[in-house]
PDB file of C-alpha atoms in Angstrom:
ATOM      1  CA  MET A  21       0.145  -0.014   0.062  1.00 74.00           C
ATOM      2  CA  GLN A  22       1.358   2.939  -1.341  1.00 86.00           C
ATOM      3  CA  PHE A  23       0.857   6.466   0.918  1.00 95.00           C
ATOM      4  CA  GLU A  24       1.703  10.338   0.094  1.00 94.00           C
ATOM      5  CA  THR A  25       2.007  11.301   3.541  1.00 96.00           C
ATOM      6  CA  ILE A  26       3.021   8.740   5.856  1.00 97.00           C
ATOM      7  CA  LEU A  27       4.960   5.707   6.175  1.00 97.00           C
ATOM      8  CA  LEU A  28       4.148   2.672   7.447  1.00 97.00           C
ATOM      9  CA  GLU A  29       5.864  -0.500   9.018  1.00 97.00           C
ATOM     10  CA  LYS A  30       5.204  -3.853  10.381  1.00 97.00           C
ATOM     11  CA  ASN A  31       7.473  -5.662  12.767  1.00 96.00           C
ATOM     12  CA  ASN A  32       7.122  -7.912  15.618  1.00 96.00           C
ATOM     13  CA  GLY A  33       3.232  -7.587  16.114  1.00 97.00           C
ATOM     14  CA  VAL A  34       3.450  -3.949  15.886  1.00 98.00           C
ATOM     15  CA  GLY A  35       2.133  -1.117  13.285  1.00 98.00           C
ATOM     16  CA  LEU A  36       4.385   1.649  13.222  1.00 98.00           C
ATOM     17  CA  ILE A  37       2.923   4.619  11.336  1.00 98.00           C
ATOM     18  CA  THR A  38       5.459   7.578  10.733  1.00 98.00           C
ATOM     19  CA  LEU A  39       3.952  10.939   9.450  1.00 97.00           C
ATOM     20  CA  ASN A  40       5.920  12.029   6.765  1.00 97.00           C
ATOM     21  CA  ARG A  41       5.408  15.905   5.418  1.00 95.00           C
ATOM     22  CA  PRO A  42       8.392  16.901   6.661  1.00 94.00           C
ATOM     23  CA  GLN A  43       8.095  20.664   4.563  1.00 93.00           C
ATOM     24  CA  ALA A  44       5.178  21.216   6.597  1.00 93.00           C
ATOM     25  CA  LEU A  45       6.141  19.715   9.809  1.00 95.00           C
ATOM     26  CA  ASN A  46       3.616  16.982   9.499  1.00 96.00           C
ATOM     27  CA  ALA A  47       0.646  19.820   9.334  1.00 93.00           C
ATOM     28  CA  LEU A  48      -2.450  17.634   8.882  1.00 92.00           C
ATOM     29  CA  ASN A  49      -4.241  17.950   5.891  1.00 91.00           C
ATOM     30  CA  SER A  50      -7.155  16.061   4.474  1.00 89.00           C
ATOM     31  CA  THR A  51      -4.526  13.636   2.537  1.00 92.00           C
ATOM     32  CA  LEU A  52      -2.660  13.032   5.589  1.00 94.00           C
ATOM     33  CA  ILE A  53      -6.049  12.343   7.668  1.00 93.00           C
ATOM     34  CA  GLN A  54      -7.108   9.772   4.733  1.00 93.00           C
ATOM     35  CA  ASP A  55      -3.418   8.177   4.478  1.00 95.00           C
ATOM     36  CA  LEU A  56      -3.744   7.507   8.416  1.00 95.00           C
ATOM     37  CA  ASN A  57      -7.096   6.184   8.327  1.00 95.00           C
ATOM     38  CA  LEU A  58      -6.343   4.084   5.322  1.00 95.00           C
ATOM     39  CA  ALA A  59      -3.217   2.730   7.317  1.00 96.00           C
ATOM     40  CA  LEU A  60      -5.189   2.480  10.412  1.00 97.00           C
ATOM     41  CA  ASP A  61      -7.758   0.254   8.929  1.00 95.00           C
ATOM     42  CA  ASP A  62      -5.140  -2.228   7.200  1.00 96.00           C
ATOM     43  CA  LEU A  63      -3.926  -2.466  10.392  1.00 96.00           C
ATOM     44  CA  ASP A  64      -6.900  -3.279  12.704  1.00 94.00           C
ATOM     45  CA  ARG A  65      -7.624  -6.085  10.011  1.00 95.00           C
ATOM     46  CA  ASP A  66      -4.179  -7.911   9.956  1.00 96.00           C
ATOM     47  CA  SER A  67      -4.460 -10.747  12.720  1.00 94.00           C
ATOM     48  CA  SER A  68      -0.625 -10.266  13.183  1.00 95.00           C
ATOM     49  CA  ILE A  69      -0.779  -6.705  14.643  1.00 97.00           C
ATOM     50  CA  GLY A  70      -1.580  -5.952  18.033  1.00 97.00           C
ATOM     51  CA  CYS A  71      -0.810  -2.521  18.737  1.00 98.00           C
ATOM     52  CA  MET A  72      -0.094   0.334  16.877  1.00 98.00           C
ATOM     53  CA  VAL A  73       1.816   3.305  17.140  1.00 98.00           C
ATOM     54  CA  ILE A  74       2.049   6.619  15.609  1.00 98.00           C
ATOM     55  CA  THR A  75       5.090   9.037  15.433  1.00 98.00           C
ATOM     56  CA  GLY A  76       6.617  12.151  13.673  1.00 97.00           C
ATOM     57  CA  SER A  77       9.928  13.512  13.456  1.00 96.00           C
ATOM     58  CA  GLU A  78      12.527  14.698  15.968  1.00 96.00           C
ATOM     59  CA  LYS A  79      11.460  18.257  15.984  1.00 96.00           C
ATOM     60  CA  ALA A  80       7.639  17.717  15.292  1.00 97.00           C
ATOM     61  CA  PHE A  81       4.810  15.170  15.741  1.00 98.00           C
ATOM     62  CA  ALA A  82       3.218  17.526  13.760  1.00 96.00           C
ATOM     63  CA  ALA A  83       2.921  20.986  14.322  1.00 92.00           C
ATOM     64  CA  GLY A  84      -0.957  21.722  13.645  1.00 86.00           C
ATOM     65  CA  ALA A  85      -3.314  21.822  11.131  1.00 82.00           C
ATOM     66  CA  ASP A  86      -2.736  22.999   7.653  1.00 80.00           C
ATOM     67  CA  ILE A  87      -4.173  26.611   7.474  1.00 83.00           C
ATOM     68  CA  LYS A  88      -3.384  27.193   3.823  1.00 81.00           C
ATOM     69  CA  GLU A  89      -5.937  24.494   2.969  1.00 79.00           C
ATOM     70  CA  MET A  90      -7.946  25.780   5.461  1.00 78.00           C
ATOM     71  CA  ALA A  91      -7.853  30.173   5.109  1.00 79.00           C
ATOM     72  CA  GLU A  92     -10.632  30.510   2.171  1.00 80.00           C
ATOM     73  CA  LEU A  93     -12.944  27.990   3.772  1.00 80.00           C
ATOM     74  CA  SER A  94     -16.383  29.215   4.383  1.00 81.00           C
ATOM     75  CA  PHE A  95     -19.223  28.187   7.030  1.00 85.00           C
ATOM     76  CA  PRO A  96     -21.271  26.448   4.864  1.00 81.00           C
ATOM     77  CA  ASN A  97     -18.823  24.509   2.733  1.00 81.00           C
ATOM     78  CA  ILE A  98     -17.173  23.478   6.229  1.00 80.00           C
ATOM     79  CA  TYR A  99     -20.779  22.710   7.811  1.00 84.00           C
ATOM     80  CA  LEU A 100     -22.228  20.866   4.978  1.00 83.00           C
ATOM     81  CA  ASP A 101     -18.822  18.706   4.392  1.00 78.00           C
ATOM     82  CA  ASP A 102     -18.432  18.470   8.298  1.00 79.00           C
ATOM     83  CA  PHE A 103     -14.742  19.158   8.061  1.00 75.00           C
ATOM     84  CA  PHE A 104     -12.466  17.111   9.759  1.00 77.00           C
ATOM     85  CA  HIS A 105     -15.255  14.457  10.692  1.00 79.00           C
ATOM     86  CA  LEU A 106     -12.863  11.544   9.198  1.00 79.00           C
ATOM     87  CA  ALA A 107     -10.491  12.693  12.157  1.00 83.00           C
ATOM     88  CA  ASP A 108     -12.728  10.971  14.739  1.00 85.00           C
ATOM     89  CA  ARG A 109     -12.510   7.955  13.223  1.00 90.00           C
ATOM     90  CA  ILE A 110      -8.820   7.807  14.462  1.00 91.00           C
ATOM     91  CA  ALA A 111     -10.013   7.626  17.661  1.00 90.00           C
ATOM     92  CA  GLN A 112     -12.306   4.905  17.409  1.00 91.00           C
ATOM     93  CA  ARG A 113      -9.663   1.940  16.495  1.00 93.00           C
ATOM     94  CA  ARG A 114     -10.277  -1.189  18.465  1.00 95.00           C
ATOM     95  CA  LYS A 115      -6.889  -2.096  19.252  1.00 97.00           C
ATOM     96  CA  PRO A 116      -4.272  -0.239  21.290  1.00 97.00           C
ATOM     97  CA  LEU A 117      -2.945   3.112  19.610  1.00 98.00           C
ATOM     98  CA  ILE A 118       0.301   4.702  21.077  1.00 98.00           C
ATOM     99  CA  ALA A 119       1.247   8.206  20.436  1.00 98.00           C
ATOM    100  CA  ALA A 120       5.460   8.848  20.010  1.00 98.00           C
ATOM    101  CA  VAL A 121       5.391  12.706  20.589  1.00 98.00           C
ATOM    102  CA  SER A 122       8.706  14.114  19.974  1.00 98.00           C
ATOM    103  CA  GLY A 123       9.121  18.440  19.333  1.00 97.00           C
ATOM    104  CA  TYR A 124       5.661  20.368  18.016  1.00 97.00           C
ATOM    105  CA  ALA A 125       2.275  18.599  18.813  1.00 97.00           C
ATOM    106  CA  LEU A 126       0.570  21.937  18.406  1.00 97.00           C
ATOM    107  CA  GLY A 127      -3.061  22.557  17.234  1.00 95.00           C
ATOM    108  CA  GLY A 128      -4.233  19.031  15.384  1.00 94.00           C
ATOM    109  CA  GLY A 129      -1.011  17.799  16.120  1.00 96.00           C
ATOM    110  CA  CYS A 130      -1.997  17.581  19.921  1.00 97.00           C
ATOM    111  CA  GLU A 131      -5.462  16.687  19.198  1.00 96.00           C
ATOM    112  CA  LEU A 132      -4.149  13.477  16.970  1.00 96.00           C
ATOM    113  CA  ALA A 133      -2.059  12.517  19.833  1.00 97.00           C
ATOM    114  CA  LEU A 134      -5.057  13.101  22.470  1.00 97.00           C
ATOM    115  CA  MET A 135      -6.713  10.789  19.977  1.00 96.00           C
ATOM    116  CA  CYS A 136      -4.496   7.732  20.883  1.00 97.00           C
ATOM    117  CA  ASP A 137      -4.676   5.622  23.714  1.00 97.00           C
ATOM    118  CA  PHE A 138      -1.844   7.057  25.752  1.00 98.00           C
ATOM    119  CA  ILE A 139       1.033   9.263  24.588  1.00 98.00           C
ATOM    120  CA  TYR A 140       5.017   8.805  25.324  1.00 98.00           C
ATOM    121  CA  CYS A 141       6.664  11.557  24.567  1.00 98.00           C
ATOM    122  CA  ALA A 142      10.407  13.076  24.211  1.00 98.00           C
ATOM    123  CA  ASP A 143      12.190  15.492  26.582  1.00 97.00           C
ATOM    124  CA  ASN A 144      11.553  18.290  24.243  1.00 98.00           C
ATOM    125  CA  ALA A 145       8.173  17.588  23.443  1.00 98.00           C
ATOM    126  CA  LYS A 146       5.718  20.627  23.265  1.00 98.00           C
ATOM    127  CA  PHE A 147       1.939  20.695  23.327  1.00 98.00           C
ATOM    128  CA  GLY A 148      -0.211  23.541  22.717  1.00 97.00           C
ATOM    129  CA  LEU A 149      -3.834  24.242  20.924  1.00 97.00           C
ATOM    130  CA  PRO A 150      -3.105  27.903  19.554  1.00 96.00           C
ATOM    131  CA  GLU A 151      -6.213  28.173  18.009  1.00 96.00           C
ATOM    132  CA  VAL A 152      -7.182  31.222  19.794  1.00 96.00           C
ATOM    133  CA  THR A 153      -4.400  32.890  17.909  1.00 95.00           C
ATOM    134  CA  LEU A 154      -6.107  32.468  14.490  1.00 93.00           C
ATOM    135  CA  GLY A 155      -9.603  33.653  15.665  1.00 94.00           C
ATOM    136  CA  VAL A 156     -11.038  30.096  15.817  1.00 93.00           C
ATOM    137  CA  ILE A 157     -11.288  27.308  18.560  1.00 94.00           C
ATOM    138  CA  PRO A 158      -9.824  23.587  18.504  1.00 94.00           C
ATOM    139  CA  GLY A 159     -12.236  21.358  16.172  1.00 90.00           C
ATOM    140  CA  ILE A 160     -10.977  17.772  16.140  1.00 92.00           C
ATOM    141  CA  GLY A 161     -11.827  17.256  20.101  1.00 93.00           C
ATOM    142  CA  GLY A 162      -9.234  19.268  21.646  1.00 95.00           C
ATOM    143  CA  THR A 163     -11.403  20.715  24.332  1.00 96.00           C
ATOM    144  CA  GLN A 164     -13.225  17.842  25.528  1.00 95.00           C
ATOM    145  CA  ARG A 165      -9.810  15.178  25.012  1.00 96.00           C
ATOM    146  CA  LEU A 166      -7.737  17.856  26.943  1.00 97.00           C
ATOM    147  CA  THR A 167     -10.213  18.746  29.882  1.00 97.00           C
ATOM    148  CA  LEU A 168     -10.598  15.146  30.401  1.00 95.00           C
ATOM    149  CA  ALA A 169      -6.616  14.116  30.212  1.00 96.00           C
ATOM    150  CA  ILE A 170      -5.631  17.338  32.599  1.00 97.00           C
ATOM    151  CA  GLY A 171      -8.885  19.167  33.865  1.00 96.00           C
ATOM    152  CA  LYS A 172     -10.641  22.195  33.268  1.00 97.00           C
ATOM    153  CA  ALA A 173      -8.085  24.609  34.712  1.00 97.00           C
ATOM    154  CA  LYS A 174      -4.936  23.772  32.808  1.00 97.00           C
ATOM    155  CA  ALA A 175      -6.935  23.196  29.491  1.00 98.00           C
ATOM    156  CA  MET A 176      -9.090  26.617  29.809  1.00 97.00           C
ATOM    157  CA  GLU A 177      -5.637  28.256  30.342  1.00 98.00           C
ATOM    158  CA  MET A 178      -3.838  26.408  27.749  1.00 97.00           C
ATOM    159  CA  CYS A 179      -6.518  27.136  25.090  1.00 97.00           C
ATOM    160  CA  LEU A 180      -7.388  30.840  26.153  1.00 98.00           C
ATOM    161  CA  THR A 181      -3.965  31.655  26.201  1.00 98.00           C
ATOM    162  CA  ALA A 182      -2.067  29.216  23.751  1.00 97.00           C
ATOM    163  CA  ARG A 183       0.286  28.454  25.945  1.00 97.00           C
ATOM    164  CA  GLN A 184       2.700  25.986  25.015  1.00 97.00           C
ATOM    165  CA  MET A 185       3.493  23.160  28.170  1.00 98.00           C
ATOM    166  CA  GLY A 186       6.789  21.075  27.745  1.00 98.00           C
ATOM    167  CA  ALA A 187       7.340  17.381  28.620  1.00 98.00           C
ATOM    168  CA  VAL A 188       7.914  17.601  32.351  1.00 98.00           C
ATOM    169  CA  GLU A 189       4.482  19.336  33.064  1.00 98.00           C
ATOM    170  CA  ALA A 190       2.599  17.144  30.727  1.00 98.00           C
ATOM    171  CA  GLU A 191       3.816  14.095  32.740  1.00 98.00           C
ATOM    172  CA  GLN A 192       3.102  15.905  35.563  1.00 97.00           C
ATOM    173  CA  SER A 193      -0.333  16.451  34.333  1.00 97.00           C
ATOM    174  CA  GLY A 194      -0.848  13.498  33.211  1.00 97.00           C
ATOM    175  CA  LEU A 195      -1.394  14.275  29.422  1.00 98.00           C
ATOM    176  CA  VAL A 196       1.526  12.000  28.755  1.00 98.00           C
ATOM    177  CA  ALA A 197       2.277   8.232  30.356  1.00 98.00           C
ATOM    178  CA  GLN A 198       6.253   8.650  30.149  1.00 98.00           C
ATOM    179  CA  VAL A 199       8.896  10.912  29.010  1.00 98.00           C
ATOM    180  CA  PHE A 200      12.260   9.681  27.234  1.00 98.00           C
ATOM    181  CA  PRO A 201      14.888  11.265  25.620  1.00 97.00           C
ATOM    182  CA  LYS A 202      14.351  12.143  22.553  1.00 96.00           C
ATOM    183  CA  GLU A 203      16.888   9.953  20.664  1.00 97.00           C
ATOM    184  CA  GLU A 204      15.163   6.979  22.590  1.00 98.00           C
ATOM    185  CA  LEU A 205      11.879   7.724  22.088  1.00 98.00           C
ATOM    186  CA  VAL A 206      10.715   5.101  19.330  1.00 97.00           C
ATOM    187  CA  GLU A 207      12.609   2.533  20.590  1.00 97.00           C
ATOM    188  CA  LYS A 208      11.161   2.882  24.286  1.00 98.00           C
ATOM    189  CA  THR A 209       7.749   3.186  22.442  1.00 98.00           C
ATOM    190  CA  LEU A 210       7.979   0.155  20.073  1.00 98.00           C
ATOM    191  CA  LYS A 211       9.155  -2.046  23.133  1.00 98.00           C
ATOM    192  CA  ALA A 212       5.830  -1.225  24.797  1.00 98.00           C
ATOM    193  CA  ALA A 213       3.925  -1.650  21.747  1.00 98.00           C
ATOM    194  CA  GLU A 214       5.357  -5.092  21.168  1.00 98.00           C
ATOM    195  CA  LYS A 215       4.737  -6.037  24.875  1.00 97.00           C
ATOM    196  CA  ILE A 216       1.058  -5.081  24.371  1.00 98.00           C
ATOM    197  CA  ALA A 217       1.255  -6.925  21.374  1.00 97.00           C
ATOM    198  CA  GLU A 218       2.353 -10.128  22.822  1.00 96.00           C
ATOM    199  CA  LYS A 219      -0.676 -10.363  24.988  1.00 96.00           C
ATOM    200  CA  SER A 220      -4.325 -11.765  23.920  1.00 96.00           C
ATOM    201  CA  VAL A 221      -5.611  -8.931  21.409  1.00 96.00           C
ATOM    202  CA  VAL A 222      -9.223 -10.109  22.624  1.00 96.00           C
ATOM    203  CA  ALA A 223      -7.873  -8.830  26.397  1.00 97.00           C
ATOM    204  CA  THR A 224      -6.392  -5.615  25.492  1.00 97.00           C
ATOM    205  CA  MET A 225      -9.280  -4.570  23.264  1.00 96.00           C
ATOM    206  CA  MET A 226     -11.455  -5.415  26.000  1.00 97.00           C
ATOM    207  CA  ILE A 227      -9.327  -3.264  28.501  1.00 97.00           C
ATOM    208  CA  LYS A 228      -9.080  -0.468  25.870  1.00 96.00           C
ATOM    209  CA  GLU A 229     -13.040  -0.368  25.488  1.00 96.00           C
ATOM    210  CA  SER A 230     -13.577  -0.536  29.485  1.00 97.00           C
ATOM    211  CA  ILE A 231     -11.174   2.387  30.532  1.00 96.00           C
ATOM    212  CA  ASN A 232     -12.626   4.642  27.509  1.00 94.00           C
ATOM    213  CA  ARG A 233     -16.023   3.683  29.131  1.00 95.00           C
ATOM    214  CA  ALA A 234     -15.282   4.895  32.067  1.00 94.00           C
ATOM    215  CA  PHE A 235     -15.441   8.358  30.401  1.00 91.00           C
ATOM    216  CA  GLU A 236     -19.010   8.101  29.068  1.00 92.00           C
ATOM    217  CA  VAL A 237     -21.349   6.763  31.618  1.00 95.00           C
ATOM    218  CA  SER A 238     -21.904   6.707  35.472  1.00 95.00           C
ATOM    219  CA  LEU A 239     -19.817   4.916  37.961  1.00 95.00           C
ATOM    220  CA  GLN A 240     -22.550   1.873  37.908  1.00 96.00           C
ATOM    221  CA  GLU A 241     -22.780   1.782  34.780  1.00 96.00           C
ATOM    222  CA  GLY A 242     -19.032   1.523  34.057  1.00 95.00           C
ATOM    223  CA  LEU A 243     -18.506  -1.165  36.698  1.00 96.00           C
ATOM    224  CA  ARG A 244     -21.430  -3.155  35.409  1.00 96.00           C
ATOM    225  CA  PHE A 245     -19.993  -2.924  31.818  1.00 96.00           C
ATOM    226  CA  GLU A 246     -16.565  -4.150  32.976  1.00 95.00           C
ATOM    227  CA  ARG A 247     -17.819  -6.970  34.926  1.00 96.00           C
ATOM    228  CA  ARG A 248     -20.142  -8.001  32.247  1.00 96.00           C
ATOM    229  CA  THR A 249     -16.974  -7.454  30.191  1.00 96.00           C
ATOM    230  CA  PHE A 250     -14.550  -9.760  32.793  1.00 95.00           C
ATOM    231  CA  HIS A 251     -17.235 -12.250  32.666  1.00 97.00           C
ATOM    232  CA  SER A 252     -17.559 -12.486  28.777  1.00 96.00           C
ATOM    233  CA  ILE A 253     -13.714 -13.090  28.588  1.00 96.00           C
ATOM    234  CA  PHE A 254     -14.153 -16.604  30.252  1.00 96.00           C
ATOM    235  CA  ALA A 255     -15.538 -17.707  27.022  1.00 96.00           C
ATOM    236  CA  THR A 256     -12.021 -17.192  24.914  1.00 96.00           C
ATOM    237  CA  GLN A 257      -9.436 -20.025  24.663  1.00 95.00           C
ATOM    238  CA  ASP A 258      -6.804 -17.116  25.567  1.00 96.00           C
ATOM    239  CA  GLN A 259      -8.120 -16.753  29.184  1.00 96.00           C
ATOM    240  CA  LYS A 260      -7.974 -20.724  29.258  1.00 95.00           C
ATOM    241  CA  GLU A 261      -4.313 -20.537  27.757  1.00 94.00           C
ATOM    242  CA  GLY A 262      -3.370 -17.407  30.222  1.00 95.00           C
ATOM    243  CA  MET A 263      -4.210 -19.191  33.443  1.00 96.00           C
ATOM    244  CA  GLN A 264      -3.392 -22.506  32.382  1.00 95.00           C
ATOM    245  CA  ALA A 265       0.286 -20.900  31.319  1.00 94.00           C
ATOM    246  CA  PHE A 266       0.500 -19.306  34.880  1.00 95.00           C
ATOM    247  CA  VAL A 267      -0.385 -22.392  36.669  1.00 96.00           C
ATOM    248  CA  GLU A 268       2.311 -24.276  35.040  1.00 96.00           C
ATOM    249  CA  LYS A 269       4.950 -21.512  35.180  1.00 95.00           C
ATOM    250  CA  ARG A 270       5.397 -20.778  31.757  1.00 95.00           C
ATOM    251  CA  GLN A 271       4.818 -18.445  29.084  1.00 93.00           C
ATOM    252  CA  ALA A 272       1.372 -17.954  27.804  1.00 94.00           C
ATOM    253  CA  ASN A 273       0.975 -18.518  23.955  1.00 93.00           C
ATOM    254  CA  PHE A 274      -2.230 -16.354  22.965  1.00 95.00           C
ATOM    255  CA  LYS A 275      -3.687 -16.893  19.767  1.00 92.00           C
ATOM    256  CA  ASN A 276      -6.208 -14.351  19.965  1.00 90.00           C
ATOM    257  CA  ASN A 277      -9.431 -16.616  19.717  1.00 91.00           C
TER     258      ASN A 277
END
């Protein structure tokens, strides 16, 4: 499969997508979002893949949405076309998806990272939502997902002032899971992804679905969903293999069924 704006690699059960618009610091345009969805469709269907990673360059994960593409758009056009609606599909993938962020993750780039299940970042990472400086607001989930990730006060401050958040503050605020030296970021992320890919895909997908449910329903409804999901996994061969391997003190050999 050939792509215009991304690179796709598959190794050790992991699909690695690298944003590849260096001349635009990986700014998101319609072609890139289409390429991303096509690659993620392929990885979601591929039974050999258990985890997916999105990364950019050392200088920029993605420096925003492509302003040149949007500058002349008008309300009727973008409303009728539901502009950027395809970006929502990125967050709806069933397999675990990790963002490996180095350098700038601004505007749409920050929103793309937030669509992933968790973020690892380099020590040079900068997160921000500077849309207010352009006279617009975040439009690909920034006001919603950032608030869920770091709370109202910091999200409101970042969106209203366009202040950028560095790697240390991002980890302290719960925006990212871990920070690594920039030269180690992709290696560390791939190791974590490979560890996830070794597990039962059925179990990892159920974990992802259950955690995401916590943001959508009440605690009691979430607990009920978790319990029934836990019960249902006892119908899988992977549950039998995982527990038998534990009893026999050996490595489990999951078949994803």
